[in-house]
Amino acid sequence: MPRSASVLVRLAGVLLGASSLSATLPSPVHPPAPVTELRLELAPDAIDRLRQHPRRDVPARLRVGAQDVGSVTVHLKGRTGSFRPVDDTPSWTVDGSEPGLGRRFHLNNAVEDPSLLCAWLGGEVFRELGFPTPAMAHARVFLNGRPLGLYVWTEAFSPEFLVRECPAGSRLYEPAPGADVMDLLELRAGPAEAVRADRAMLAAVADALQEPDPARRGEALSTRVDVESFATFQALEVLLAHRDGYALARNNYRILFPGGTDRIQVLPAGMDQLFQPPDLPWNPAWGGALSRALSGTEAGRAVHEARCRSLFGTILAPGALEGRVRNQLKRLEPGLTAGEIAGLRTAVEDLCDRIRRRRESLEVQFGRPPVPRAQFIDGVAGLGGWVPRDVPEGGVMDRKTAPDGTRCLRIVAGPVTFAAWTTDVSLDPGRYRFEARVRLAGVRPLPFGQHQGVALRRSGEGPRSAGKVGDGEWMPMELEFEVRDRAEGVTLRAELRASAGEVWFGEAAFRLIPR
């Protein structure tokens, strides 16, 4: 991304004394009960304003049980997948004093985490390894008397958080959605001197990321980024399969300038979708620029592998995380109804199953030989080793011989299908064309989502070919992509996103051609 990209971030600088913070606003740091009752009361015109502009603050009153805490401002939060409008079950940001400066907290609807414990568990794991993470609790939320349900009550990355969790003088930046470390160049708020210094540091990081020589790039980054901390951060995101975090998706993270040091740290956020998918590769296609720069070389890959292996045995020890989430649920049960307990127990067991499957997948992965390098003969490499991923409920994935005798990889769609055949291959830097031949029968798109039909894709940051739907006899498909550094384990996907139909991929027709 260009350094000139315009990105707004929020600076949470420690400028205010404790006396400027709200003294009565409740906090998940010390929740009043295992499940706290929080009631928001908004005037009709405030509700109407949130319908029109959900991200803009409106006034409200907050009650904790029968106690009237007082005036607050609120707005809706959430992104694709988790956002809900005000007339549904929205997520909230609640601020008890001046916008962005006082004691703030979030009420997350957990629509993507039925257990309500993923973010809590991720925060516990990161905190125990030295990463400042917000406090979390649980609340039953009401809006003008209407029950919204159980919510995850989360401390904001606020000055209060910085005072409690970080060295004196620390500053914290929140990137805009999709922004990378190199893009955090336009800052607002905070003391001018600190902003200038932080802008200069981030500009230097951006310059280092553009350095084409891997050795020089790594050396330049190591003087500006706490690479030891980042190696642990990245390994934890991978071990926990935090697919929506910085390393994989360039999302849900913060940049910390710790007081007393001159190197930035990356902190985790938004960990409500852990262990999805359980079979995530330990060395995936990186989405974040720092991950690509520090782990996209053979030396960086070795560091990442060593960190993953060293943490695996303790973080994912058999029964360790499963026991923690079950015990946490028991702590919550006194504040829950019988129906809520039954629903959460089912969701927690599903989470425990994903944790177990993650551990088993990594055990298998760590036992495999290195991913083979592509072998090009006369400028063409065949592709084998295909495995099915996300077999659709109500559908089929198998190896089959087509009516004309072609040996194929087949996907038969269920009602909601996001399935793919995948293979891993190691490649040198350069551009490549991924080719296949496909046969379609009755492929119908899903009623939601942007990418539909049959397509080829490189996992992670990679592009996706144009999707094909409907019917069609054997036809070619291709996808061009770029490898920036010597990459281990580039994952290629032959995928189907559909509500009905089937696709046949000619197994012998998969090939890779340098451009």
Coordinates of C-alpha atoms in Angstrom, one line a residue:
M1 CA 0.0 0.0 0.0
P2 CA 1.2 3.5 -0.7
R3 CA 2.6 5.5 2.2
S4 CA 0.3 8.4 1.1
A5 CA -2.8 6.3 2.1
S6 CA -5.0 8.5 4.2
V7 CA -6.0 6.7 7.4
L8 CA -7.6 8.2 10.5
V9 CA -6.7 6.6 13.8
R10 CA -7.6 7.3 17.4
L11 CA -4.8 8.2 19.8
A12 CA -5.4 7.3 23.3
G13 CA -2.7 9.3 25.0
V14 CA -2.3 9.3 28.8
L15 CA -2.8 13.0 29.3
L16 CA -5.6 13.2 31.9
G17 CA -5.4 12.7 35.6
A18 CA -7.5 10.1 37.3
S19 CA -9.8 12.9 38.6
S20 CA -11.0 13.6 35.0
L21 CA -12.4 10.1 34.6
S22 CA -16.0 9.2 35.5
A23 CA -16.2 8.1 39.1
T24 CA -19.5 6.2 38.8
L25 CA -19.4 4.4 35.5
P26 CA -19.3 0.7 36.1
S27 CA -16.3 -1.2 34.7
P28 CA -15.6 -4.8 33.6
V29 CA -12.3 -4.6 35.5
H30 CA -14.3 -5.1 38.7
P31 CA -17.8 -6.1 37.7
P32 CA -20.5 -5.9 40.3
A33 CA -21.7 -9.5 39.6
P34 CA -20.8 -12.5 37.5
V35 CA -23.5 -11.3 35.1
T36 CA -24.3 -7.6 35.5
E37 CA -27.6 -6.1 34.5
L38 CA -27.1 -2.9 32.4
R39 CA -30.0 -0.9 31.2
L40 CA -29.7 1.8 28.5
E41 CA -32.4 4.4 28.2
L42 CA -32.6 6.5 25.0
A43 CA -35.1 9.1 23.9
P44 CA -37.1 8.4 20.7
D45 CA -35.1 11.0 18.8
A46 CA -31.8 9.4 19.8
I47 CA -33.1 6.0 18.5
D48 CA -34.1 7.7 15.2
R49 CA -30.6 9.3 14.9
L50 CA -29.0 5.9 15.5
R51 CA -31.2 4.4 12.7
Q52 CA -29.8 7.1 10.3
H53 CA -26.2 7.4 11.6
P54 CA -25.4 4.4 13.9
R55 CA -21.7 5.4 14.4
R56 CA -22.5 8.9 15.8
D57 CA -22.8 9.5 19.5
V58 CA -26.2 10.1 21.0
P59 CA -27.1 10.8 24.7
A60 CA -28.4 8.1 26.9
R61 CA -28.9 7.2 30.5
L62 CA -27.3 4.1 32.1
R63 CA -28.7 2.1 34.9
V64 CA -26.9 -0.8 36.7
G65 CA -29.7 -2.8 38.1
A66 CA -31.9 -0.3 39.9
Q67 CA -29.1 2.3 40.3
D68 CA -29.2 5.3 38.0
V69 CA -25.5 5.8 37.0
G70 CA -26.2 8.9 35.0
S71 CA -25.7 10.4 31.6
V72 CA -23.5 8.7 29.0
T73 CA -23.1 8.9 25.2
V74 CA -23.5 5.8 23.1
H75 CA -23.1 4.7 19.5
L76 CA -23.3 1.4 17.7
K77 CA -20.3 -0.7 16.8
G78 CA -19.4 -3.8 14.8
R79 CA -18.3 -4.6 11.3
T80 CA -19.4 -7.1 8.6
G81 CA -20.8 -10.2 10.3
S82 CA -21.3 -8.6 13.8
F83 CA -23.0 -5.3 13.1
R84 CA -26.7 -5.2 14.0
P85 CA -29.0 -2.1 13.7
V86 CA -30.5 -0.4 16.8
D87 CA -33.8 -2.2 16.4
D88 CA -32.1 -5.6 16.5
T89 CA -29.4 -6.6 19.0
P90 CA -26.6 -4.1 18.3
S91 CA -23.2 -3.9 19.9
W92 CA -22.5 -0.6 21.8
T93 CA -19.8 1.7 22.7
V94 CA -20.6 3.6 26.0
D95 CA -18.7 6.7 27.0
G96 CA -19.0 8.2 30.4
S97 CA -17.4 11.6 29.9
E98 CA -15.8 13.6 27.1
P99 CA -15.9 11.5 23.8
G100 CA -12.7 9.4 23.6
L101 CA -11.2 10.7 26.8
G102 CA -13.2 9.2 29.7
R103 CA -13.9 5.8 30.9
R104 CA -15.4 3.9 28.0
F105 CA -16.5 0.3 27.5
H106 CA -18.0 -1.8 24.8
L107 CA -21.0 -4.2 24.9
N108 CA -20.5 -6.8 22.2
N109 CA -23.4 -8.9 21.0
A110 CA -21.3 -12.0 20.4
V111 CA -23.3 -13.0 17.4
E112 CA -20.1 -14.7 16.0
D113 CA -19.3 -16.4 19.3
P114 CA -22.3 -18.2 20.9
S115 CA -20.1 -19.3 23.8
L116 CA -19.4 -15.6 24.8
L117 CA -16.0 -16.8 26.0
C118 CA -13.6 -16.7 22.9
A119 CA -12.5 -13.1 23.5
W120 CA -12.1 -13.7 27.2
L121 CA -10.0 -16.8 26.6
G122 CA -7.8 -15.1 24.0
G123 CA -7.3 -12.1 26.3
E124 CA -6.2 -14.5 29.1
V125 CA -3.7 -16.3 27.0
F126 CA -2.1 -13.1 25.6
R127 CA -2.1 -11.4 29.0
E128 CA -0.2 -14.3 30.6
L129 CA 2.5 -13.8 28.0
G130 CA 2.9 -10.1 28.7
F131 CA 0.5 -8.5 26.3
P132 CA -1.8 -5.8 27.7
T133 CA -5.4 -6.8 27.0
P134 CA -8.6 -5.2 28.1
A135 CA -10.6 -6.6 31.0
M136 CA -13.8 -8.6 30.1
A137 CA -16.9 -9.5 31.9
H138 CA -20.5 -10.4 31.0
A139 CA -23.8 -8.4 31.1
R140 CA -27.5 -8.8 30.5
V141 CA -28.4 -5.7 28.5
F142 CA -31.8 -3.9 28.1
L143 CA -32.7 -1.1 25.7
N144 CA -35.6 1.0 27.0
G145 CA -36.8 -2.1 28.8
R146 CA -36.4 -4.4 25.8
P147 CA -34.1 -7.4 26.7
L148 CA -31.3 -7.6 24.2
G149 CA -29.7 -10.7 25.8
L150 CA -26.3 -11.7 27.2
Y151 CA -23.4 -9.5 26.1
V152 CA -19.6 -9.5 26.4
W153 CA -18.7 -6.5 28.4
T154 CA -15.3 -5.2 27.4
E155 CA -13.0 -2.5 28.6
A156 CA -12.0 0.0 25.9
F157 CA -8.4 0.7 24.9
S158 CA -8.7 3.9 26.9
P159 CA -6.3 6.1 29.0
E160 CA -7.5 4.2 32.1
F161 CA -6.4 1.0 30.4
L162 CA -3.0 2.5 29.5
V163 CA -2.5 3.7 33.1
R164 CA -3.2 0.3 34.5
E165 CA -1.6 -2.0 32.0
C166 CA 1.2 -0.1 30.2
P167 CA 4.4 1.8 31.1
A168 CA 4.0 5.4 31.9
G169 CA 3.9 7.6 28.8
S170 CA 2.6 4.9 26.5
R171 CA 0.5 5.8 23.5
L172 CA -1.9 3.6 21.7
Y173 CA -3.3 3.8 18.1
E174 CA -6.3 2.2 16.6
P175 CA -6.1 1.7 12.8
A176 CA -9.0 2.2 10.5
P177 CA -10.6 -1.0 9.1
G178 CA -8.2 -2.8 6.8
A179 CA -5.2 -0.5 7.5
D180 CA -1.8 -1.9 7.9
V181 CA 1.1 -0.8 10.1
M182 CA 2.7 1.1 7.2
D183 CA -0.5 3.1 6.7
L184 CA -0.7 4.7 10.1
L185 CA 0.8 7.9 8.9
E186 CA -1.9 10.5 9.5
L187 CA -2.7 10.8 13.2
R188 CA -5.0 13.1 15.1
A189 CA -5.4 14.2 18.7
G190 CA -2.8 13.9 21.4
P191 CA 0.3 16.2 22.1
A192 CA 1.8 17.5 19.0
E193 CA 5.3 16.5 19.9
A194 CA 4.3 12.9 20.5
V195 CA 2.3 12.8 17.3
R196 CA 5.3 14.1 15.3
A197 CA 7.6 11.5 16.8
D198 CA 5.1 8.7 16.3
R199 CA 4.5 9.7 12.7
A200 CA 8.2 9.7 12.1
M201 CA 8.6 6.2 13.6
L202 CA 5.7 4.8 11.5
A203 CA 7.1 6.5 8.4
A204 CA 10.4 4.7 9.1
V205 CA 8.6 1.4 9.5
A206 CA 6.9 2.0 6.2
D207 CA 10.2 2.7 4.5
A208 CA 11.7 -0.5 6.0
L209 CA 8.8 -2.5 4.7
Q210 CA 9.5 -1.3 1.1
E211 CA 13.1 -2.5 1.3
P212 CA 13.5 -5.2 -1.4
D213 CA 16.4 -7.0 0.2
P214 CA 15.1 -9.3 3.0
A215 CA 18.2 -9.1 5.2
R216 CA 18.3 -5.3 5.1
R217 CA 14.5 -5.1 5.6
G218 CA 14.7 -7.3 8.7
E219 CA 17.6 -5.3 10.1
A220 CA 15.8 -2.0 9.6
L221 CA 12.6 -3.3 11.1
S222 CA 14.3 -4.7 14.2
T223 CA 15.4 -1.2 15.2
R224 CA 11.8 0.1 15.1
V225 CA 9.7 -3.0 15.9
D226 CA 9.9 -5.2 19.0
V227 CA 10.4 -8.3 16.9
E228 CA 10.7 -10.6 19.8
S229 CA 7.3 -9.5 21.1
F230 CA 5.9 -9.7 17.5
A231 CA 7.1 -13.2 17.0
T232 CA 5.2 -14.3 20.1
F233 CA 2.2 -12.2 19.1
Q234 CA 2.1 -13.8 15.7
A235 CA 2.6 -17.3 17.0
L236 CA -0.3 -16.9 19.4
E237 CA -2.6 -15.6 16.7
V238 CA -1.7 -18.7 14.7
L239 CA -2.0 -21.2 17.5
L240 CA -5.3 -19.8 18.6
A241 CA -6.4 -19.7 14.9
H242 CA -7.4 -16.0 15.3
R243 CA -8.3 -15.8 11.6
D244 CA -9.6 -12.2 11.9
G245 CA -6.5 -10.8 13.5
Y246 CA -3.5 -8.8 12.3
A247 CA -1.2 -11.6 11.0
L248 CA -3.8 -13.3 8.8
A249 CA -6.4 -10.6 8.0
R250 CA -4.8 -7.3 8.8
N251 CA -7.6 -6.6 11.2
N252 CA -8.4 -6.3 14.9
Y253 CA -5.2 -5.0 16.4
R254 CA -3.6 -1.9 18.0
I255 CA -0.2 -0.3 17.7
L256 CA 1.4 0.5 21.1
F257 CA 4.3 2.9 21.6
P258 CA 5.4 1.7 25.1
G259 CA 6.7 4.5 27.3
G260 CA 10.5 4.4 27.8
T261 CA 11.2 2.4 24.6
D262 CA 11.7 3.3 21.0
R263 CA 10.2 0.2 19.3
I264 CA 6.5 -0.4 18.6
Q265 CA 4.5 -3.4 19.7
V266 CA 1.4 -4.9 18.1
L267 CA -1.5 -5.8 20.5
P268 CA -4.4 -8.2 19.8
A269 CA -8.1 -7.2 19.7
G270 CA -11.5 -8.6 18.6
M271 CA -10.8 -12.3 19.4
D272 CA -14.4 -13.5 19.1
Q273 CA -13.7 -16.1 16.4
L274 CA -10.9 -18.3 17.7
F275 CA -10.1 -21.8 16.5
Q276 CA -11.8 -21.2 13.2
P277 CA -10.7 -23.0 11.2
P278 CA -9.2 -25.6 13.5
D279 CA -6.9 -26.8 10.7
L280 CA -5.3 -23.4 9.9
P281 CA -1.7 -24.0 8.7
W282 CA 0.9 -23.1 11.2
N283 CA 2.7 -21.1 8.5
P284 CA -0.3 -19.6 6.6
A285 CA -0.5 -17.0 3.8
W286 CA 0.2 -13.8 5.8
G287 CA -2.1 -10.8 5.5
G288 CA -0.2 -8.3 7.6
A289 CA 2.8 -6.5 6.1
L290 CA 4.9 -7.1 9.2
S291 CA 4.1 -10.8 9.1
R292 CA 5.0 -11.0 5.4
A293 CA 8.3 -9.1 6.0
L294 CA 9.4 -10.9 9.1
S295 CA 8.1 -14.4 8.4
G296 CA 8.2 -14.6 4.6
T297 CA 11.9 -15.5 4.4
E298 CA 13.6 -18.8 5.3
A299 CA 15.2 -17.2 8.4
G300 CA 11.9 -15.6 9.5
R301 CA 10.0 -18.8 8.8
A302 CA 12.5 -20.7 11.1
V303 CA 11.9 -18.2 13.9
H304 CA 8.2 -18.4 13.5
E305 CA 8.2 -22.2 13.5
A306 CA 10.4 -22.3 16.6
R307 CA 8.1 -19.9 18.5
C308 CA 5.0 -21.9 17.5
R309 CA 6.6 -25.2 18.6
S310 CA 7.9 -23.8 21.9
L311 CA 4.4 -22.3 22.8
F312 CA 2.3 -25.2 21.5
G313 CA 3.0 -27.6 24.3
T314 CA 1.9 -25.2 27.0
I315 CA -0.8 -23.1 25.3
L316 CA -2.5 -26.1 23.8
A317 CA -1.7 -28.8 26.4
P318 CA -4.5 -31.4 26.4
G319 CA -7.4 -30.2 28.4
A320 CA -5.8 -26.9 29.5
L321 CA -7.9 -24.4 27.6
E322 CA -11.0 -26.7 27.7
G323 CA -10.8 -26.7 31.5
R324 CA -10.5 -22.9 31.6
V325 CA -13.6 -22.2 29.5
R326 CA -15.7 -24.8 31.4
N327 CA -14.6 -23.3 34.7
Q328 CA -15.4 -19.8 33.5
L329 CA -18.9 -20.9 32.5
K330 CA -19.5 -22.3 36.0
R331 CA -18.6 -18.9 37.5
L332 CA -21.2 -17.3 35.3
E333 CA -24.0 -19.8 36.0
P334 CA -25.3 -18.2 39.2
G335 CA -26.3 -15.2 37.1
L336 CA -27.9 -17.1 34.3
T337 CA -31.3 -18.6 33.7
A338 CA -31.8 -22.4 33.1
G339 CA -32.3 -21.8 29.4
E340 CA -29.2 -19.6 29.1
I341 CA -27.1 -22.2 30.9
A342 CA -28.2 -24.9 28.6
G343 CA -27.5 -22.8 25.5
L344 CA -24.0 -21.8 26.7
R345 CA -23.1 -25.3 27.7
T346 CA -23.8 -26.5 24.2
A347 CA -21.8 -23.6 22.7
V348 CA -18.9 -24.1 25.2
E349 CA -18.7 -27.8 24.3
D350 CA -18.5 -26.8 20.6
L351 CA -15.7 -24.4 21.5
C352 CA -13.9 -27.2 23.4
D353 CA -14.3 -29.4 20.4
R354 CA -12.7 -26.8 18.1
I355 CA -9.8 -26.4 20.6
R356 CA -9.3 -30.2 20.6
R357 CA -9.3 -30.3 16.8
R358 CA -6.9 -27.4 16.7
R359 CA -4.4 -29.3 18.9
E360 CA -4.8 -32.4 16.8
S361 CA -4.3 -30.5 13.6
L362 CA -1.1 -28.9 14.8
E363 CA 0.2 -32.2 16.1
V364 CA -0.2 -33.6 12.6
Q365 CA 1.2 -30.5 10.9
F366 CA 4.3 -30.4 13.1
G367 CA 4.9 -34.0 12.3
R368 CA 4.8 -33.5 8.5
P369 CA 7.9 -33.1 6.4
P370 CA 8.4 -29.5 4.9
V371 CA 6.1 -28.4 2.2
P372 CA 7.7 -29.5 -1.1
R373 CA 9.0 -26.9 -3.5
A374 CA 7.3 -26.7 -6.9
Q375 CA 9.1 -28.7 -9.6
F376 CA 9.0 -26.9 -12.9
I377 CA 9.6 -29.0 -16.0
D378 CA 9.7 -27.1 -19.3
G379 CA 8.2 -24.1 -17.4
V380 CA 5.2 -26.0 -15.9
A381 CA 4.6 -27.6 -12.5
G382 CA 1.9 -30.1 -11.8
L383 CA 0.0 -29.7 -8.5
G384 CA -0.9 -32.7 -6.3
G385 CA -1.6 -33.3 -2.7
W386 CA -5.1 -31.9 -2.7
V387 CA -7.2 -32.2 0.5
P388 CA -10.8 -31.2 1.1
R389 CA -11.6 -28.3 3.3
D390 CA -15.0 -27.3 4.9
V391 CA -17.0 -30.2 3.6
P392 CA -20.5 -28.7 3.2
E393 CA -23.4 -30.0 5.4
G394 CA -25.8 -31.8 3.1
G395 CA -23.1 -31.9 0.4
V396 CA -20.2 -34.1 -0.8
M397 CA -16.5 -33.7 -1.5
D398 CA -14.8 -36.7 -3.2
R399 CA -12.6 -38.0 -5.9
K400 CA -14.7 -39.1 -8.8
T401 CA -14.4 -40.1 -12.5
A402 CA -16.4 -37.8 -14.7
P403 CA -18.7 -39.3 -17.4
D404 CA -16.0 -38.7 -20.0
G405 CA -13.4 -40.7 -18.0
T406 CA -11.6 -37.6 -16.5
R407 CA -10.3 -38.2 -13.0
C408 CA -11.7 -35.3 -10.9
L409 CA -12.0 -33.6 -7.6
R410 CA -15.7 -33.1 -7.0
I411 CA -17.7 -30.8 -4.8
V412 CA -21.5 -31.2 -4.5
A413 CA -23.0 -28.2 -2.7
G414 CA -25.2 -28.2 0.3
P415 CA -27.6 -25.4 1.1
V416 CA -24.8 -23.2 2.4
T417 CA -21.4 -24.1 0.9
F418 CA -18.0 -22.5 1.4
A419 CA -15.9 -25.5 0.4
A420 CA -12.5 -25.9 -1.3
W421 CA -9.9 -28.4 -2.4
T422 CA -6.5 -27.1 -1.2
T423 CA -2.8 -27.8 -1.7
D424 CA 0.3 -26.2 -0.3
V425 CA 3.4 -25.5 -2.4
S426 CA 6.7 -23.6 -1.7
L427 CA 7.6 -21.0 -4.3
D428 CA 10.4 -18.5 -5.1
P429 CA 9.5 -14.8 -5.4
G430 CA 7.8 -13.9 -8.7
R431 CA 4.5 -14.0 -10.5
Y432 CA 2.6 -17.2 -11.3
R433 CA -0.4 -18.4 -13.2
F434 CA -2.6 -21.1 -11.5
E435 CA -4.6 -23.1 -14.1
A436 CA -7.4 -25.6 -13.9
R437 CA -10.2 -27.1 -16.0
V438 CA -13.7 -27.3 -14.6
R439 CA -17.2 -28.7 -15.4
L440 CA -20.3 -27.2 -13.7
A441 CA -23.8 -28.5 -13.2
G442 CA -26.6 -26.4 -11.7
V443 CA -24.3 -24.1 -9.6
R444 CA -26.5 -21.5 -7.9
P445 CA -25.0 -18.6 -5.9
L446 CA -25.7 -18.0 -2.2
P447 CA -28.2 -15.2 -1.5
F448 CA -25.5 -13.3 0.4
G449 CA -21.8 -12.4 0.0
Q450 CA -19.7 -10.9 -2.7
H451 CA -17.7 -13.9 -4.0
Q452 CA -19.9 -16.6 -5.5
G453 CA -19.6 -19.7 -7.6
V454 CA -16.6 -21.8 -8.7
A455 CA -13.2 -20.0 -8.5
L456 CA -9.5 -20.4 -8.0
R457 CA -7.8 -18.5 -5.1
R458 CA -4.7 -18.1 -3.2
S459 CA -5.5 -18.2 0.5
G460 CA -4.9 -15.2 2.8
E461 CA -4.2 -12.0 1.0
G462 CA -4.3 -13.5 -2.5
P463 CA -6.8 -12.6 -5.3
R464 CA -9.7 -14.7 -6.4
S465 CA -10.6 -15.5 -10.0
A466 CA -13.9 -14.5 -11.4
G467 CA -16.6 -16.9 -10.1
K468 CA -18.6 -19.2 -12.5
V469 CA -22.2 -20.3 -11.9
G470 CA -24.8 -22.2 -13.8
D471 CA -23.9 -25.1 -16.2
G472 CA -20.9 -25.6 -18.4
E473 CA -18.9 -28.3 -20.0
W474 CA -15.1 -28.4 -19.6
M475 CA -13.7 -24.9 -19.5
P476 CA -10.4 -23.4 -18.5
M477 CA -9.9 -21.2 -15.4
E478 CA -6.8 -19.3 -14.3
L479 CA -5.6 -17.0 -11.6
E480 CA -2.5 -14.9 -11.5
F481 CA -0.8 -14.1 -8.2
E482 CA 2.5 -12.8 -6.9
V483 CA 4.9 -14.1 -4.3
R484 CA 6.9 -11.3 -2.8
D485 CA 9.4 -13.4 -0.8
R486 CA 10.6 -16.9 -0.8
A487 CA 7.4 -18.5 0.6
E488 CA 6.9 -21.7 2.4
G489 CA 3.4 -23.2 2.2
V490 CA 1.5 -21.0 -0.3
T491 CA -2.0 -22.4 -0.2
L492 CA -3.9 -22.7 -3.4
R493 CA -7.7 -23.3 -3.4
A494 CA -10.2 -24.7 -6.0
E495 CA -13.4 -23.6 -4.3
L496 CA -17.1 -23.5 -4.5
R497 CA -19.4 -20.9 -2.8
A498 CA -23.0 -21.9 -3.7
S499 CA -26.4 -23.0 -2.5
A500 CA -26.8 -25.8 -5.0
G501 CA -25.1 -27.6 -7.9
E502 CA -21.8 -29.4 -8.3
V503 CA -18.4 -28.8 -9.8
W504 CA -15.8 -31.2 -11.2
F505 CA -12.1 -30.1 -11.3
G506 CA -9.9 -32.1 -13.6
E507 CA -7.2 -33.4 -11.3
A508 CA -4.5 -33.8 -13.9
A509 CA -5.2 -30.3 -15.3
F510 CA -4.1 -28.3 -12.2
R511 CA -0.8 -26.7 -13.0
L512 CA 1.4 -23.7 -12.1
I513 CA 3.3 -21.6 -14.7
P514 CA 5.8 -18.8 -13.9
R515 CA 5.0 -15.5 -15.6

